[in-house]
mmCIF file of N, CA, C and O and ligand atoms in Angstrom:
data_model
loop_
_atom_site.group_PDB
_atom_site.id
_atom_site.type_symbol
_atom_site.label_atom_id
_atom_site.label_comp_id
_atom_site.label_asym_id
_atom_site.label_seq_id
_atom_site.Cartn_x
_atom_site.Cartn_y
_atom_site.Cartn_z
ATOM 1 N N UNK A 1 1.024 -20.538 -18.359
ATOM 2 C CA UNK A 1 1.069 -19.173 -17.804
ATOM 3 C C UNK A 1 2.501 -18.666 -17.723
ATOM 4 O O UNK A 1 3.375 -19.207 -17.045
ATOM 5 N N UNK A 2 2.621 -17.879 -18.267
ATOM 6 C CA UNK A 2 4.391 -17.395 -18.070
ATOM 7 C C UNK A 2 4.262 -16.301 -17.384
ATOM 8 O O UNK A 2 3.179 -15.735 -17.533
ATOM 9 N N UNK A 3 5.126 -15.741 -16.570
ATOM 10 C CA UNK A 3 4.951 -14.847 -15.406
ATOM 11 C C UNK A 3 6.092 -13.169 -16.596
ATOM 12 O O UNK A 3 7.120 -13.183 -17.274
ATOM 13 N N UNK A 4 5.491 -12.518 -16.365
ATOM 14 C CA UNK A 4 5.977 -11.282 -16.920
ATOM 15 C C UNK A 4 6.679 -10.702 -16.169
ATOM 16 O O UNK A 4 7.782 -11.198 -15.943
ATOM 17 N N UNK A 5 6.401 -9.776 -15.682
ATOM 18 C CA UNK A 5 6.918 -8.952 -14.419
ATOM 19 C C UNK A 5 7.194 -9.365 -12.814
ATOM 20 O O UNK A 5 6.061 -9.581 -12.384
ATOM 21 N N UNK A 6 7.656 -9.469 -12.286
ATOM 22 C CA UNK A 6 7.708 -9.701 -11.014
ATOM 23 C C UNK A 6 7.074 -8.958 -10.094
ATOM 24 O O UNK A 6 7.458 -7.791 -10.019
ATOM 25 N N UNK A 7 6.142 -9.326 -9.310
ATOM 26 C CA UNK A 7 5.302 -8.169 -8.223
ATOM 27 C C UNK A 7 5.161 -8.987 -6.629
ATOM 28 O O UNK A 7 4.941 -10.165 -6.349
ATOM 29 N N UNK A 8 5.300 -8.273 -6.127
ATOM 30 C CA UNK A 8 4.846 -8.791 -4.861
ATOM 31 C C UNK A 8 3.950 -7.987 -4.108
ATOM 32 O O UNK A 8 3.776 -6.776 -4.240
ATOM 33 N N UNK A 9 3.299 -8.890 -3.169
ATOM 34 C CA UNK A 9 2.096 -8.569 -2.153
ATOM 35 C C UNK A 9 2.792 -7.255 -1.279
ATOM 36 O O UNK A 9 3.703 -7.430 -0.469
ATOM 37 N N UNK A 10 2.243 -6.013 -1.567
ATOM 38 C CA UNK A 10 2.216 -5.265 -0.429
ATOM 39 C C UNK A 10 1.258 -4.286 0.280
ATOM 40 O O UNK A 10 0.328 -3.711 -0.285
ATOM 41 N N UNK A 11 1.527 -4.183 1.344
ATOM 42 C CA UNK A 11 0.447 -3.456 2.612
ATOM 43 C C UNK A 11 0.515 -1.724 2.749
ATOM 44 O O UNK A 11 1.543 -1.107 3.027
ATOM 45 N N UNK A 12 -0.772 -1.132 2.496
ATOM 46 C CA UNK A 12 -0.656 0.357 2.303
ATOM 47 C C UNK A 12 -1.174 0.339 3.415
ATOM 48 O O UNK A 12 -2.271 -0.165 3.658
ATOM 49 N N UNK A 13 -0.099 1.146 4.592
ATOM 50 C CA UNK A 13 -0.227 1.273 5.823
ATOM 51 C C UNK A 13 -0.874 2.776 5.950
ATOM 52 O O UNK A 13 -0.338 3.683 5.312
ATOM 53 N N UNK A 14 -1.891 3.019 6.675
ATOM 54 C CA UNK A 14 -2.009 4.453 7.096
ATOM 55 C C UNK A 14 -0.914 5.527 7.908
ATOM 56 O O UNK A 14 -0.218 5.268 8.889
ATOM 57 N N UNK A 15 -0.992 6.477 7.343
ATOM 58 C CA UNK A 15 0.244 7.417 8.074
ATOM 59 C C UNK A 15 -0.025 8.137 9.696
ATOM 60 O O UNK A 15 0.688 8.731 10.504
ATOM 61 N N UNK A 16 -1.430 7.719 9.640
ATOM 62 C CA UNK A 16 -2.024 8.508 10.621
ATOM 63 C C UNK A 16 -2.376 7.596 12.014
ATOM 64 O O UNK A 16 -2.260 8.030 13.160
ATOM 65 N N UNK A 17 -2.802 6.325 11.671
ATOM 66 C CA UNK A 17 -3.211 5.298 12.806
ATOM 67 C C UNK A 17 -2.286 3.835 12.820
ATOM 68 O O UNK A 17 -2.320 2.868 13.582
ATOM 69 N N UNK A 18 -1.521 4.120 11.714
ATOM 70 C CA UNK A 18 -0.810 2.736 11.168
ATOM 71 C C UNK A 18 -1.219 1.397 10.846
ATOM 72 O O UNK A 18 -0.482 0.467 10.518
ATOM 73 N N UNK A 19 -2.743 1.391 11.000
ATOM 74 C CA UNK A 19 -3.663 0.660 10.213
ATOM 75 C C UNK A 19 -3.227 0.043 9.010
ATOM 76 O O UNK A 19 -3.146 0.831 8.067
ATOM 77 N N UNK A 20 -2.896 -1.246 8.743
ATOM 78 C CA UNK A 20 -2.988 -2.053 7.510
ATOM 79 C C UNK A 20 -3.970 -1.966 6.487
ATOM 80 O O UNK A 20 -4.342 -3.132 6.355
ATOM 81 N N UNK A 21 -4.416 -1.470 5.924
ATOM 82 C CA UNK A 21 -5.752 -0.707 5.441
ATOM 83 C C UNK A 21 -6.235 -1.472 4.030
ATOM 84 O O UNK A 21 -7.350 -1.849 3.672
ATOM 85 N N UNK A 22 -4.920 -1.540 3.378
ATOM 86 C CA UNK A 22 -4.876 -2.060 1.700
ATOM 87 C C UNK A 22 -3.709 -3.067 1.037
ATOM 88 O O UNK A 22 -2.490 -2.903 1.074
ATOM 89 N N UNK A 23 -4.248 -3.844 0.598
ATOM 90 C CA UNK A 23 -3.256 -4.435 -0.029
ATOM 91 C C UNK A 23 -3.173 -4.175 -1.721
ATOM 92 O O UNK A 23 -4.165 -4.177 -2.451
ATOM 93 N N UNK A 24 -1.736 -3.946 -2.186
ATOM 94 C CA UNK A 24 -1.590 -3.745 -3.659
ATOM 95 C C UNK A 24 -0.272 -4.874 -4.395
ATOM 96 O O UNK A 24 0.410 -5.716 -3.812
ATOM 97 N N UNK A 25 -0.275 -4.631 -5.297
ATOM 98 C CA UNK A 25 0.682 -5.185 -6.179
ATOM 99 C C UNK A 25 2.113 -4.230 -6.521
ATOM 100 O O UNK A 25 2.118 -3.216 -7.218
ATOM 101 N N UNK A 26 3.243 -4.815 -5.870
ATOM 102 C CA UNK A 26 3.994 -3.447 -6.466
ATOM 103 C C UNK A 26 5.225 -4.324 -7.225
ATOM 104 O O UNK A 26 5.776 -5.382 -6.923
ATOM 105 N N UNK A 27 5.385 -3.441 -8.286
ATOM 106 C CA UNK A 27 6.554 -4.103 -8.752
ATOM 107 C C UNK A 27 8.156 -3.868 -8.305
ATOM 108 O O UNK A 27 8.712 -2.771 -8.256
ATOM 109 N N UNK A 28 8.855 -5.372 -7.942
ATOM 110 C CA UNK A 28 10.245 -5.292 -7.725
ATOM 111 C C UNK A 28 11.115 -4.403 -8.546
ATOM 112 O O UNK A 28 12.165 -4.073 -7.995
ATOM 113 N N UNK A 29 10.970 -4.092 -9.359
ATOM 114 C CA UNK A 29 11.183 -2.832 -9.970
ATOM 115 C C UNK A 29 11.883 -1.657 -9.723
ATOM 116 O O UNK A 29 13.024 -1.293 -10.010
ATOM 117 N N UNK A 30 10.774 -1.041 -9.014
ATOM 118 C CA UNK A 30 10.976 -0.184 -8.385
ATOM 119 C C UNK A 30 11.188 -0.190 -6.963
ATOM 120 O O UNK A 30 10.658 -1.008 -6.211
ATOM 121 N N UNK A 31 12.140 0.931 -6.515
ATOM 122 C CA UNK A 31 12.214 0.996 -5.715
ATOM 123 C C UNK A 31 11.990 1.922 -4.688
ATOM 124 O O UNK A 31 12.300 1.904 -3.497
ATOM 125 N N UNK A 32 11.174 3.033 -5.636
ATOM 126 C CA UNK A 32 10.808 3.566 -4.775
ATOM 127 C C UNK A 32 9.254 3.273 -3.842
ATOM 128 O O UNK A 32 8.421 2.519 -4.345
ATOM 129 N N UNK A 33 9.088 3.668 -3.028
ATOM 130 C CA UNK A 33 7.716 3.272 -2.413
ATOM 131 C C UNK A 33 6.927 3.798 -2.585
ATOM 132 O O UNK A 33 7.066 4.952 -2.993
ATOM 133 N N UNK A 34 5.642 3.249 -2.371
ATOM 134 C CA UNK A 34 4.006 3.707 -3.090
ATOM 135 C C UNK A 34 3.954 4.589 -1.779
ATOM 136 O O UNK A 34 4.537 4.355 -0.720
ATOM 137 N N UNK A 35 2.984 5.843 -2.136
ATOM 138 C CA UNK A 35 2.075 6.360 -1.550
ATOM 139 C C UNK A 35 0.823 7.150 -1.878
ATOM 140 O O UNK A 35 1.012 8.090 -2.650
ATOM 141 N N UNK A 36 -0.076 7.013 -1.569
ATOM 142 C CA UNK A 36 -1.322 6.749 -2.328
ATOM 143 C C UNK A 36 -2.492 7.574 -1.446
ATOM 144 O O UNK A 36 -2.358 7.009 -0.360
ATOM 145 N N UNK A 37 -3.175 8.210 -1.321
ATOM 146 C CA UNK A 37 -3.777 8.586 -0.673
ATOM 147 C C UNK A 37 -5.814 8.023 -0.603
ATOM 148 O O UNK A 37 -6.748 8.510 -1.238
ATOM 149 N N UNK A 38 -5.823 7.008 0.302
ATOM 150 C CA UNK A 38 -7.055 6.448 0.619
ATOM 151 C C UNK A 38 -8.107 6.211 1.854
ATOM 152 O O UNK A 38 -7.869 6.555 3.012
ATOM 153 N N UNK A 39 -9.031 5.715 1.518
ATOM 154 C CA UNK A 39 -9.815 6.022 2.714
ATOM 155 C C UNK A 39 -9.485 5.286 3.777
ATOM 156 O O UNK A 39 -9.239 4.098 3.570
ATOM 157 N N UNK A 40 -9.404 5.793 5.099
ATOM 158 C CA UNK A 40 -8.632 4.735 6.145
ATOM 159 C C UNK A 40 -10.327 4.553 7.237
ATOM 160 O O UNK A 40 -10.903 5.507 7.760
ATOM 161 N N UNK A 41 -10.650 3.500 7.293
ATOM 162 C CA UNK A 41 -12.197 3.601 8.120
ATOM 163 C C UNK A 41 -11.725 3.782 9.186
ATOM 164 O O UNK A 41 -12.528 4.335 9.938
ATOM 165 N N UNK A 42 -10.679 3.552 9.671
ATOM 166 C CA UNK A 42 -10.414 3.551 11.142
ATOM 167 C C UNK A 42 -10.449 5.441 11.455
ATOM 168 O O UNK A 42 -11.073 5.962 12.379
ATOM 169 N N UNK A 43 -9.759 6.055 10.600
ATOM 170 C CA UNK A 43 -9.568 7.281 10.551
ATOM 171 C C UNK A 43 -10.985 8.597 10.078
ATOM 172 O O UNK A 43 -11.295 9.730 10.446
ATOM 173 N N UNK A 44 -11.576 7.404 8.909
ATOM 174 C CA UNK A 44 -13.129 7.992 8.925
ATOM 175 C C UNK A 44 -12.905 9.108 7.974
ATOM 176 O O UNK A 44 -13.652 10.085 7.985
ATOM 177 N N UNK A 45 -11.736 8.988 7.010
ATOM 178 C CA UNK A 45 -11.233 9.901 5.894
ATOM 179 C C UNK A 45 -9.909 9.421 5.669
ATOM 180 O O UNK A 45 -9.218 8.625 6.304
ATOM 181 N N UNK A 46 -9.623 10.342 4.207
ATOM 182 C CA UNK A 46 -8.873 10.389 3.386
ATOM 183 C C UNK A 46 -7.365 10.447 4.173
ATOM 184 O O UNK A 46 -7.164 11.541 4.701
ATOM 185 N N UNK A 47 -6.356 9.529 4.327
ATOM 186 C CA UNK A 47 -5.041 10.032 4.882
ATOM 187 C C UNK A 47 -4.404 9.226 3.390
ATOM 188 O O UNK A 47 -4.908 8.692 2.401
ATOM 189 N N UNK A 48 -2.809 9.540 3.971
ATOM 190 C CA UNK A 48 -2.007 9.305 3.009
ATOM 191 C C UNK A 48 -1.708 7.399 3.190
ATOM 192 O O UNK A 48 -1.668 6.960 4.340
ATOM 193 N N UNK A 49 -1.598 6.817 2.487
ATOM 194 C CA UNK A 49 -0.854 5.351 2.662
ATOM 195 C C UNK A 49 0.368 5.140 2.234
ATOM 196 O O UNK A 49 0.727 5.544 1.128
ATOM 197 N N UNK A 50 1.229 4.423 3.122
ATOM 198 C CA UNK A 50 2.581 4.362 2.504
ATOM 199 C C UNK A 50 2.823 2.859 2.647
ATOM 200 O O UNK A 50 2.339 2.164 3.541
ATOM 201 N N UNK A 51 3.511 2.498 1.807
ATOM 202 C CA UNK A 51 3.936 0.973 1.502
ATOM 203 C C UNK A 51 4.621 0.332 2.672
ATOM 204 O O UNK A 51 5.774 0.644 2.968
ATOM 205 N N UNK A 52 3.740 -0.808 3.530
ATOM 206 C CA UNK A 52 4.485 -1.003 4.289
ATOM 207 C C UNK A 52 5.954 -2.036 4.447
ATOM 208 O O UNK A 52 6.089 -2.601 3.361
ATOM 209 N N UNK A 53 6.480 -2.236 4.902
ATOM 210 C CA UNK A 53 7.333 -3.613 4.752
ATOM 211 C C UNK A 53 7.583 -4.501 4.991
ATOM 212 O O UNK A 53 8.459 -5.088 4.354
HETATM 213 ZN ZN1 ZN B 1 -6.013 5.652 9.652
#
């Protein structure tokens, strides 16, 4: 297995309840941060997620 890209484990936090909600793959790469807009159950709709740290 040879490893390609480098990614690490990260947490798409809700903007609204701060709920840990999702986990994704992001690449070291970049640096800028994900934000993604998904369903938060705690919230019971659509808020924004931002990459937590
Ligand atoms: Zn929420």
């Amino acid at each position: 297995m040879a490893k390609k890209a480098k990614e690490k484990l990260v947490w798409l936090e809700c903007s609204v309840c701060q709920n840990k909600n999702y986990t994704t793959f992001n690449s070291l790469k970049k640096e800028k941060k994900l934000e993604l807009n998904k369903f938060c159950m705690h919230c019971r709709k659509h808020t924004p997620h931002k990459q937590a740290k």
